[in-house]
Amino acid sequence: MRAGPADGRPRDLSVYIHVPFCAVRCGYCDFNTYTATELGGGGSQAEYPANAMAEMDLTLAADRAAGYDYDQVSTVFFGGGTPTLLPADDLVAMLGHLRTLLPLAEDAEITTEANPDSVTRASLSRLAAGGITRVSFGMQSAVPSVLATLDRTHDPERVPQAVAWAREAGLDVSLDLIYGTPGETVADVETSVKAALACGVDHMSAYSLIIEGNTAMARQLRRGELEAPDPDDMADKYELIDDLAAADGLTWYEVSNWARTERQRSRHNLAYWRGGDWWGIGPGAHRHRDGLRAWNVKHPSRYARMLATGEMPVAESEQVAAQDRQVERIMLELRIADGLPVGAVPEQTRGMLDVHRERGHLDAEALAAGRAVLTRQGRLLADAVIRDLVL
């Protein structure tokens, strides 16, 4: 079997389990999700856990046939969709099956996403008892008019209640926000961030709204029913979020993520940003193994039919070329607070590091120590800095 890292550390694997079900499809969402009325043919919610566990079996066999094995699973992430639309026992069963295939690290981070209105005190307690360690609630906003524009159905007052239940169960808690919704003001963002921080969360994510071309919100923009976000307004909102988070004791560790302590950073997401190996289980899920990338068929019914015949439900795969992997490394690692080793930047573009230092986009002290680390101004212009550093 393939050896672990040269320094003797365990060879870690992360596992993403995509649960593609939502009660309502939000107008801005471009994820691979389905409401219950759209599904059948083996792709139903009731049949999903068995399908996901079958894919785990096939994935392990495929890895071992290719000469890959892992010492432990260090992180698991149930994403979606809304994983907590499934009974808590289903999520626990999938985690338990994974544990029979590969050992979980003693300090494994096991996260589930959830909507505030998709959990109860009892369900969160069951998840914690079954091995989940962390819950990430999709709060998005505390302002009812913003939630309505986003097609979110939960009551903002439900968020602190859900956080309290999660705390009672012993779970770490993250709240996810979206800023830049059409019609949202800077004051709205301030209200939302202060409401999130008032819950005493360990972790907060704040993502700028990106309106994908095939969503209901994109169609509203084209019809003139909504106004597109303004870049300067988005920058003002980001700076406000960063200021409020810092004042409450949260530190940025990735452009859109803040944590109260280093332990409370999302280790699962850091595994992506640092180019680790991960399984992608579920319809449309992506996996990565040492530069080999593959992704599953999207529709749950087709996914189920392939598994029923013992076939890996892979749609396509590609071996990422060395130069493309270098580009991806710059794109991902430059976004995190630890930054990027200067040696990872191509020699042909390394001179741009000093240019961006002089412009105030890269931290001068970190650069002198051999790492490219974005300043806050640099975070606002991260895409432009990255473009200058890749070939």
Short mmCIF file of C-alpha atoms in Angstrom, two decimals:
data_model
loop_
_atom_site.label_atom_id
_atom_site.label_comp_id
_atom_site.label_asym_id
_atom_site.label_seq_id
_atom_site.Cartn_x
_atom_site.Cartn_y
_atom_site.Cartn_z
CA MET A 1 0.00 0.00 0.00
CA ARG A 2 1.07 3.59 -0.57
CA ALA A 3 3.20 4.93 2.27
CA GLY A 4 2.19 7.86 4.41
CA PRO A 5 3.85 11.29 4.54
CA ALA A 6 7.64 11.31 4.71
CA ASP A 7 7.65 12.81 8.22
CA GLY A 8 5.87 9.76 9.61
CA ARG A 9 2.53 11.46 10.26
CA PRO A 10 -0.59 9.37 9.57
CA ARG A 11 -1.96 9.42 6.04
CA ASP A 12 -5.26 11.21 6.61
CA LEU A 13 -8.44 11.10 4.58
CA SER A 14 -11.38 13.50 4.66
CA VAL A 15 -14.86 12.33 3.69
CA TYR A 16 -17.61 14.52 2.25
CA ILE A 17 -21.11 13.02 2.21
CA HIS A 18 -23.54 14.95 0.01
CA VAL A 19 -27.17 14.73 1.10
CA PRO A 20 -29.02 16.23 -1.89
CA PHE A 21 -32.40 16.96 -0.30
CA CYS A 22 -34.02 20.30 0.50
CA ALA A 23 -37.51 21.21 1.66
CA VAL A 24 -37.51 24.22 -0.71
CA ARG A 25 -35.12 25.17 -3.50
CA CYS A 26 -33.66 28.62 -2.75
CA GLY A 27 -33.59 31.06 -5.66
CA TYR A 28 -29.84 31.73 -5.43
CA CYS A 29 -28.74 28.11 -5.01
CA ASP A 30 -26.85 26.30 -7.77
CA PHE A 31 -26.02 23.19 -5.70
CA ASN A 32 -27.08 19.69 -6.71
CA THR A 33 -30.26 19.54 -4.63
CA TYR A 34 -33.78 18.16 -5.03
CA THR A 35 -37.10 18.44 -3.26
CA ALA A 36 -38.93 15.24 -2.33
CA THR A 37 -41.44 15.59 -5.20
CA GLU A 38 -38.62 15.50 -7.76
CA LEU A 39 -37.31 12.10 -6.77
CA GLY A 40 -38.08 8.44 -7.30
CA GLY A 41 -36.51 5.37 -8.87
CA GLY A 42 -34.32 4.51 -5.90
CA GLY A 43 -33.27 8.09 -5.26
CA SER A 44 -35.63 8.81 -2.39
CA GLN A 45 -34.63 10.08 1.02
CA ALA A 46 -35.52 6.75 2.63
CA GLU A 47 -33.19 4.83 0.30
CA TYR A 48 -30.32 7.30 0.39
CA PRO A 49 -28.36 6.04 3.44
CA ALA A 50 -28.05 2.51 2.01
CA ASN A 51 -26.92 3.94 -1.33
CA ALA A 52 -24.28 6.14 0.30
CA MET A 53 -22.95 3.21 2.34
CA ALA A 54 -22.74 1.08 -0.79
CA GLU A 55 -20.68 3.80 -2.46
CA MET A 56 -18.33 3.90 0.53
CA ASP A 57 -17.69 0.17 0.08
CA LEU A 58 -16.95 0.58 -3.63
CA THR A 59 -14.73 3.62 -3.05
CA LEU A 60 -12.60 1.81 -0.49
CA ALA A 61 -12.20 -1.16 -2.83
CA ALA A 62 -11.24 1.15 -5.74
CA ASP A 63 -8.65 2.97 -3.62
CA ARG A 64 -7.06 -0.24 -2.41
CA ALA A 65 -7.01 -1.70 -5.92
CA ALA A 66 -5.09 1.41 -7.00
CA GLY A 67 -2.59 0.96 -4.16
CA TYR A 68 -3.96 3.64 -1.85
CA ASP A 69 -4.86 3.19 1.79
CA TYR A 70 -5.31 5.61 4.65
CA ASP A 71 -4.38 5.37 8.31
CA GLN A 72 -7.39 7.32 9.51
CA VAL A 73 -10.30 9.56 8.62
CA SER A 74 -9.57 12.95 10.16
CA THR A 75 -12.70 14.84 9.10
CA VAL A 76 -16.22 14.02 7.89
CA PHE A 77 -18.66 16.58 6.53
CA PHE A 78 -22.34 15.98 5.81
CA GLY A 79 -23.27 18.70 3.33
CA GLY A 80 -26.11 19.41 0.99
CA GLY A 81 -28.81 20.17 0.55
CA THR A 82 -30.02 19.85 4.10
CA PRO A 83 -28.56 16.71 5.70
CA THR A 84 -30.80 17.10 8.74
CA LEU A 85 -33.89 16.51 6.61
CA LEU A 86 -32.88 12.87 7.10
CA PRO A 87 -33.57 11.35 10.52
CA ALA A 88 -30.62 11.75 12.87
CA ASP A 89 -30.34 7.97 13.01
CA ASP A 90 -29.62 7.92 9.25
CA LEU A 91 -26.64 10.29 9.58
CA VAL A 92 -25.37 8.29 12.55
CA ALA A 93 -25.73 5.05 10.56
CA MET A 94 -23.69 6.42 7.65
CA LEU A 95 -20.97 7.60 10.04
CA GLY A 96 -21.02 4.21 11.77
CA HIS A 97 -20.62 2.38 8.47
CA LEU A 98 -17.66 4.57 7.53
CA ARG A 99 -16.10 3.69 10.88
CA THR A 100 -16.26 -0.01 10.00
CA LEU A 101 -14.23 0.66 6.85
CA LEU A 102 -11.56 3.03 8.13
CA PRO A 103 -10.67 4.14 11.66
CA LEU A 104 -11.70 7.62 12.72
CA ALA A 105 -8.95 9.76 14.23
CA GLU A 106 -9.27 10.14 17.98
CA ASP A 107 -9.93 13.86 17.52
CA ALA A 108 -11.88 13.53 14.26
CA GLU A 109 -13.98 16.55 13.31
CA ILE A 110 -17.46 15.37 12.24
CA THR A 111 -19.68 18.17 10.92
CA THR A 112 -23.21 18.32 9.62
CA GLU A 113 -24.81 21.26 7.92
CA ALA A 114 -28.33 22.07 9.08
CA ASN A 115 -31.07 24.61 8.63
CA PRO A 116 -32.25 26.10 11.92
CA ASP A 117 -35.78 24.81 11.30
CA SER A 118 -34.62 21.26 10.43
CA VAL A 119 -33.42 20.31 13.93
CA THR A 120 -34.87 19.76 17.38
CA ARG A 121 -33.30 19.44 20.79
CA ALA A 122 -33.75 15.66 20.53
CA SER A 123 -32.26 15.34 17.04
CA LEU A 124 -29.17 17.36 17.96
CA SER A 125 -28.70 15.27 21.09
CA ARG A 126 -28.92 12.09 18.99
CA LEU A 127 -26.37 13.42 16.49
CA ALA A 128 -23.93 14.26 19.27
CA ALA A 129 -24.40 10.88 20.92
CA GLY A 130 -23.79 9.21 17.55
CA GLY A 131 -20.42 10.88 16.96
CA ILE A 132 -21.17 14.23 15.32
CA THR A 133 -18.95 16.90 16.90
CA ARG A 134 -19.92 20.06 15.03
CA VAL A 135 -22.97 21.63 13.38
CA SER A 136 -22.95 24.39 10.78
CA PHE A 137 -26.26 26.25 10.64
CA GLY A 138 -27.31 28.06 7.48
CA MET A 139 -28.39 31.34 9.08
CA GLN A 140 -27.71 33.52 5.99
CA SER A 141 -29.29 36.65 7.55
CA ALA A 142 -31.18 37.86 10.60
CA VAL A 143 -33.28 40.28 8.52
CA PRO A 144 -36.66 38.87 7.37
CA SER A 145 -36.73 40.84 4.10
CA VAL A 146 -33.28 39.52 3.13
CA LEU A 147 -34.28 35.96 3.98
CA ALA A 148 -37.39 36.39 1.82
CA THR A 149 -35.29 37.52 -1.15
CA LEU A 150 -33.11 34.44 -0.67
CA ASP A 151 -36.20 32.18 -0.40
CA ARG A 152 -35.11 31.06 3.06
CA THR A 153 -38.00 29.74 5.12
CA HIS A 154 -36.74 29.81 8.72
CA ASP A 155 -37.68 32.40 11.32
CA PRO A 156 -34.59 34.39 12.42
CA GLU A 157 -35.68 33.89 16.03
CA ARG A 158 -35.13 30.16 15.56
CA VAL A 159 -31.36 30.57 15.19
CA PRO A 160 -30.42 31.31 18.82
CA GLN A 161 -32.73 28.49 19.95
CA ALA A 162 -31.05 26.00 17.61
CA VAL A 163 -27.60 27.17 18.72
CA ALA A 164 -28.57 26.76 22.37
CA TRP A 165 -29.81 23.21 21.73
CA ALA A 166 -26.56 22.38 19.91
CA ARG A 167 -24.52 23.79 22.79
CA GLU A 168 -26.58 21.77 25.25
CA ALA A 169 -25.75 18.64 23.24
CA GLY A 170 -22.02 19.44 23.42
CA LEU A 171 -21.57 20.37 19.76
CA ASP A 172 -19.27 23.05 18.35
CA VAL A 173 -21.33 25.54 16.36
CA SER A 174 -20.74 27.53 13.18
CA LEU A 175 -23.14 30.01 11.61
CA ASP A 176 -23.06 30.68 7.87
CA LEU A 177 -24.00 34.11 6.53
CA ILE A 178 -24.48 35.45 3.01
CA TYR A 179 -23.92 39.13 2.23
CA GLY A 180 -24.66 41.09 -0.92
CA THR A 181 -28.28 40.02 -1.39
CA PRO A 182 -30.09 42.48 -3.69
CA GLY A 183 -31.73 45.15 -1.55
CA GLU A 184 -29.61 44.38 1.52
CA THR A 185 -28.11 47.43 3.27
CA VAL A 186 -24.90 47.75 5.28
CA ALA A 187 -27.12 48.14 8.35
CA ASP A 188 -28.78 44.80 7.49
CA VAL A 189 -25.38 43.12 7.43
CA GLU A 190 -24.48 44.67 10.77
CA THR A 191 -27.74 43.38 12.25
CA SER A 192 -27.06 39.87 10.97
CA VAL A 193 -23.45 39.66 12.11
CA LYS A 194 -24.25 41.03 15.55
CA ALA A 195 -27.09 38.52 15.87
CA ALA A 196 -24.76 35.67 14.92
CA LEU A 197 -22.06 36.76 17.34
CA ALA A 198 -24.61 37.22 20.13
CA CYS A 199 -25.17 33.46 19.95
CA GLY A 200 -21.57 32.97 21.14
CA VAL A 201 -20.57 30.88 18.14
CA ASP A 202 -17.17 29.23 17.76
CA HIS A 203 -16.98 29.84 14.03
CA MET A 204 -18.59 32.09 11.44
CA SER A 205 -18.57 31.99 7.66
CA ALA A 206 -19.66 34.95 5.53
CA TYR A 207 -19.85 34.39 1.79
CA SER A 208 -20.52 37.05 -0.81
CA LEU A 209 -23.55 36.19 -2.88
CA ILE A 210 -22.62 34.85 -6.31
CA ILE A 211 -25.59 34.69 -8.64
CA GLU A 212 -25.10 31.74 -10.96
CA GLY A 213 -26.55 31.95 -14.46
CA ASN A 214 -29.07 29.12 -14.25
CA THR A 215 -30.75 30.07 -10.96
CA ALA A 216 -34.12 31.68 -10.31
CA MET A 217 -32.37 34.76 -8.91
CA ALA A 218 -30.35 35.16 -12.12
CA ARG A 219 -33.58 35.14 -14.09
CA GLN A 220 -34.98 37.82 -11.78
CA LEU A 221 -31.90 39.95 -12.46
CA ARG A 222 -32.29 39.55 -16.21
CA ARG A 223 -35.93 40.63 -15.95
CA GLY A 224 -34.91 43.70 -13.94
CA GLU A 225 -36.76 42.56 -10.82
CA LEU A 226 -33.58 42.66 -8.73
CA GLU A 227 -30.49 44.85 -8.81
CA ALA A 228 -27.03 43.27 -9.12
CA PRO A 229 -24.66 43.66 -6.14
CA ASP A 230 -22.22 46.60 -6.33
CA PRO A 231 -18.52 45.67 -5.81
CA ASP A 232 -17.77 48.71 -3.63
CA ASP A 233 -20.80 47.98 -1.47
CA MET A 234 -19.65 44.36 -1.14
CA ALA A 235 -16.20 45.53 -0.01
CA ASP A 236 -17.74 47.82 2.63
CA LYS A 237 -19.81 44.92 3.93
CA TYR A 238 -16.81 42.59 4.07
CA GLU A 239 -14.77 45.10 6.07
CA LEU A 240 -17.67 45.55 8.49
CA ILE A 241 -17.96 41.78 8.96
CA ASP A 242 -14.23 41.49 9.60
CA ASP A 243 -14.27 44.35 12.12
CA LEU A 244 -17.24 42.93 14.05
CA ALA A 245 -15.77 39.42 14.09
CA ALA A 246 -12.39 40.69 15.35
CA ALA A 247 -14.05 42.78 18.07
CA ASP A 248 -15.83 39.65 19.30
CA GLY A 249 -12.63 37.60 19.41
CA LEU A 250 -12.89 35.72 16.11
CA THR A 251 -9.85 35.69 13.82
CA TRP A 252 -9.92 35.22 10.07
CA TYR A 253 -8.20 32.08 8.86
CA GLU A 254 -9.60 31.99 5.31
CA VAL A 255 -10.96 34.89 3.30
CA SER A 256 -14.59 34.05 4.18
CA ASN A 257 -14.12 32.27 7.52
CA TRP A 258 -13.44 33.29 11.12
CA ALA A 259 -12.85 31.14 14.21
CA ARG A 260 -12.57 31.85 17.92
CA THR A 261 -9.57 29.53 18.39
CA GLU A 262 -7.27 27.61 16.09
CA ARG A 263 -8.92 24.36 17.20
CA GLN A 264 -12.29 25.69 16.06
CA ARG A 265 -11.21 26.31 12.48
CA SER A 266 -12.94 23.99 10.02
CA ARG A 267 -10.32 21.29 9.54
CA HIS A 268 -12.42 19.72 6.80
CA ASN A 269 -12.34 22.85 4.68
CA LEU A 270 -8.66 23.34 5.43
CA ALA A 271 -8.05 19.88 3.97
CA TYR A 272 -9.57 21.11 0.69
CA TRP A 273 -7.60 24.35 0.70
CA ARG A 274 -4.36 22.48 1.39
CA GLY A 275 -4.91 19.90 -1.35
CA GLY A 276 -5.56 16.85 0.82
CA ASP A 277 -7.26 13.63 -0.28
CA TRP A 278 -10.98 13.22 0.21
CA TRP A 279 -13.84 10.97 -0.72
CA GLY A 280 -16.94 12.52 -2.21
CA ILE A 281 -19.93 10.34 -1.42
CA GLY A 282 -23.36 11.04 -2.92
CA PRO A 283 -24.94 12.36 -6.14
CA GLY A 284 -22.74 14.98 -7.80
CA ALA A 285 -20.05 14.72 -5.11
CA HIS A 286 -16.40 15.28 -6.07
CA ARG A 287 -13.44 13.27 -4.81
CA HIS A 288 -9.68 13.82 -4.94
CA ARG A 289 -6.80 11.38 -4.64
CA ASP A 290 -3.25 12.57 -5.20
CA GLY A 291 -4.11 14.69 -8.23
CA LEU A 292 -6.84 12.40 -9.58
CA ARG A 293 -10.19 14.17 -9.50
CA ALA A 294 -13.53 12.46 -10.14
CA TRP A 295 -17.16 13.44 -9.78
CA ASN A 296 -20.37 11.48 -9.53
CA VAL A 297 -23.48 11.52 -11.68
CA LYS A 298 -25.84 14.18 -10.39
CA HIS A 299 -29.32 12.74 -10.28
CA PRO A 300 -30.09 10.59 -7.23
CA SER A 301 -32.12 8.07 -9.26
CA ARG A 302 -29.32 7.43 -11.75
CA TYR A 303 -26.85 7.34 -8.86
CA ALA A 304 -28.97 4.64 -7.19
CA ARG A 305 -29.32 2.59 -10.39
CA MET A 306 -25.55 2.47 -10.92
CA LEU A 307 -24.92 1.40 -7.33
CA ALA A 308 -27.56 -1.31 -7.64
CA THR A 309 -25.43 -2.96 -10.35
CA GLY A 310 -22.22 -2.62 -8.32
CA GLU A 311 -20.93 0.21 -10.50
CA MET A 312 -19.11 3.23 -9.11
CA PRO A 313 -21.45 6.18 -9.82
CA VAL A 314 -18.71 8.27 -11.43
CA ALA A 315 -19.63 10.61 -14.27
CA GLU A 316 -16.09 11.67 -15.24
CA SER A 317 -12.56 11.85 -13.93
CA GLU A 318 -9.31 13.62 -14.77
CA GLN A 319 -5.68 13.49 -13.75
CA VAL A 320 -4.70 17.07 -12.99
CA ALA A 321 -1.46 18.08 -14.69
CA ALA A 322 1.44 19.26 -12.53
CA GLN A 323 1.18 22.86 -13.78
CA ASP A 324 -2.55 22.95 -13.08
CA ARG A 325 -1.96 21.59 -9.60
CA GLN A 326 0.50 24.40 -8.99
CA VAL A 327 -2.10 26.95 -10.11
CA GLU A 328 -4.72 25.38 -7.85
CA ARG A 329 -2.33 25.43 -4.91
CA ILE A 330 -1.77 29.17 -5.34
CA MET A 331 -5.50 29.80 -5.70
CA LEU A 332 -6.37 27.88 -2.54
CA GLU A 333 -3.49 28.35 -0.13
CA LEU A 334 -3.19 32.08 -0.71
CA ARG A 335 -6.75 32.42 0.65
CA ILE A 336 -5.81 31.07 4.09
CA ALA A 337 -4.16 33.01 6.90
CA ASP A 338 -1.14 30.69 6.95
CA GLY A 339 -0.48 31.80 3.41
CA LEU A 340 1.59 30.25 0.66
CA PRO A 341 5.32 29.41 0.64
CA VAL A 342 7.13 31.76 -1.71
CA GLY A 343 8.73 28.73 -3.36
CA ALA A 344 5.31 27.57 -4.55
CA VAL A 345 5.03 30.62 -6.83
CA PRO A 346 6.49 30.11 -10.35
CA GLU A 347 9.84 31.84 -10.82
CA GLN A 348 8.43 33.76 -13.78
CA THR A 349 5.83 35.50 -11.62
CA ARG A 350 7.67 35.66 -8.29
CA GLY A 351 8.51 39.30 -8.86
CA MET A 352 4.82 40.13 -8.48
CA LEU A 353 5.10 39.26 -4.80
CA ASP A 354 7.07 42.44 -4.17
CA VAL A 355 4.69 44.41 -6.36
CA HIS A 356 1.74 43.32 -4.25
CA ARG A 357 3.69 43.92 -1.04
CA GLU A 358 4.29 47.50 -2.16
CA ARG A 359 0.60 47.88 -3.00
CA GLY A 360 -0.32 46.73 0.50
CA HIS A 361 -1.87 43.45 -0.61
CA LEU A 362 0.72 41.12 0.99
CA ASP A 363 2.05 41.23 4.54
CA ALA A 364 5.63 42.53 4.42
CA GLU A 365 6.83 40.71 7.54
CA ALA A 366 5.43 37.35 6.40
CA LEU A 367 6.92 37.81 2.93
CA ALA A 368 10.34 38.49 4.43
CA ALA A 369 9.95 35.18 6.29
CA GLY A 370 9.19 33.32 3.06
CA ARG A 371 5.39 33.23 3.00
CA ALA A 372 2.83 35.15 0.97
CA VAL A 373 0.01 36.19 3.30
CA LEU A 374 -2.81 38.49 2.28
CA THR A 375 -3.49 41.71 4.18
CA ARG A 376 -7.11 42.73 4.58
CA GLN A 377 -6.82 44.92 1.50
CA GLY A 378 -5.33 41.92 -0.25
CA ARG A 379 -8.26 39.75 0.81
CA LEU A 380 -10.60 42.17 -0.93
CA LEU A 381 -8.52 41.79 -4.10
CA ALA A 382 -7.54 38.14 -3.69
CA ASP A 383 -8.60 37.11 -7.19
CA ALA A 384 -6.46 39.86 -8.76
CA VAL A 385 -3.41 38.91 -6.65
CA ILE A 386 -3.83 35.24 -7.61
CA ARG A 387 -4.09 36.10 -11.32
CA ASP A 388 -0.74 37.88 -11.13
CA LEU A 389 1.00 34.95 -9.44
CA VAL A 390 -0.10 32.13 -11.74
CA LEU A 391 1.40 31.50 -15.16
#
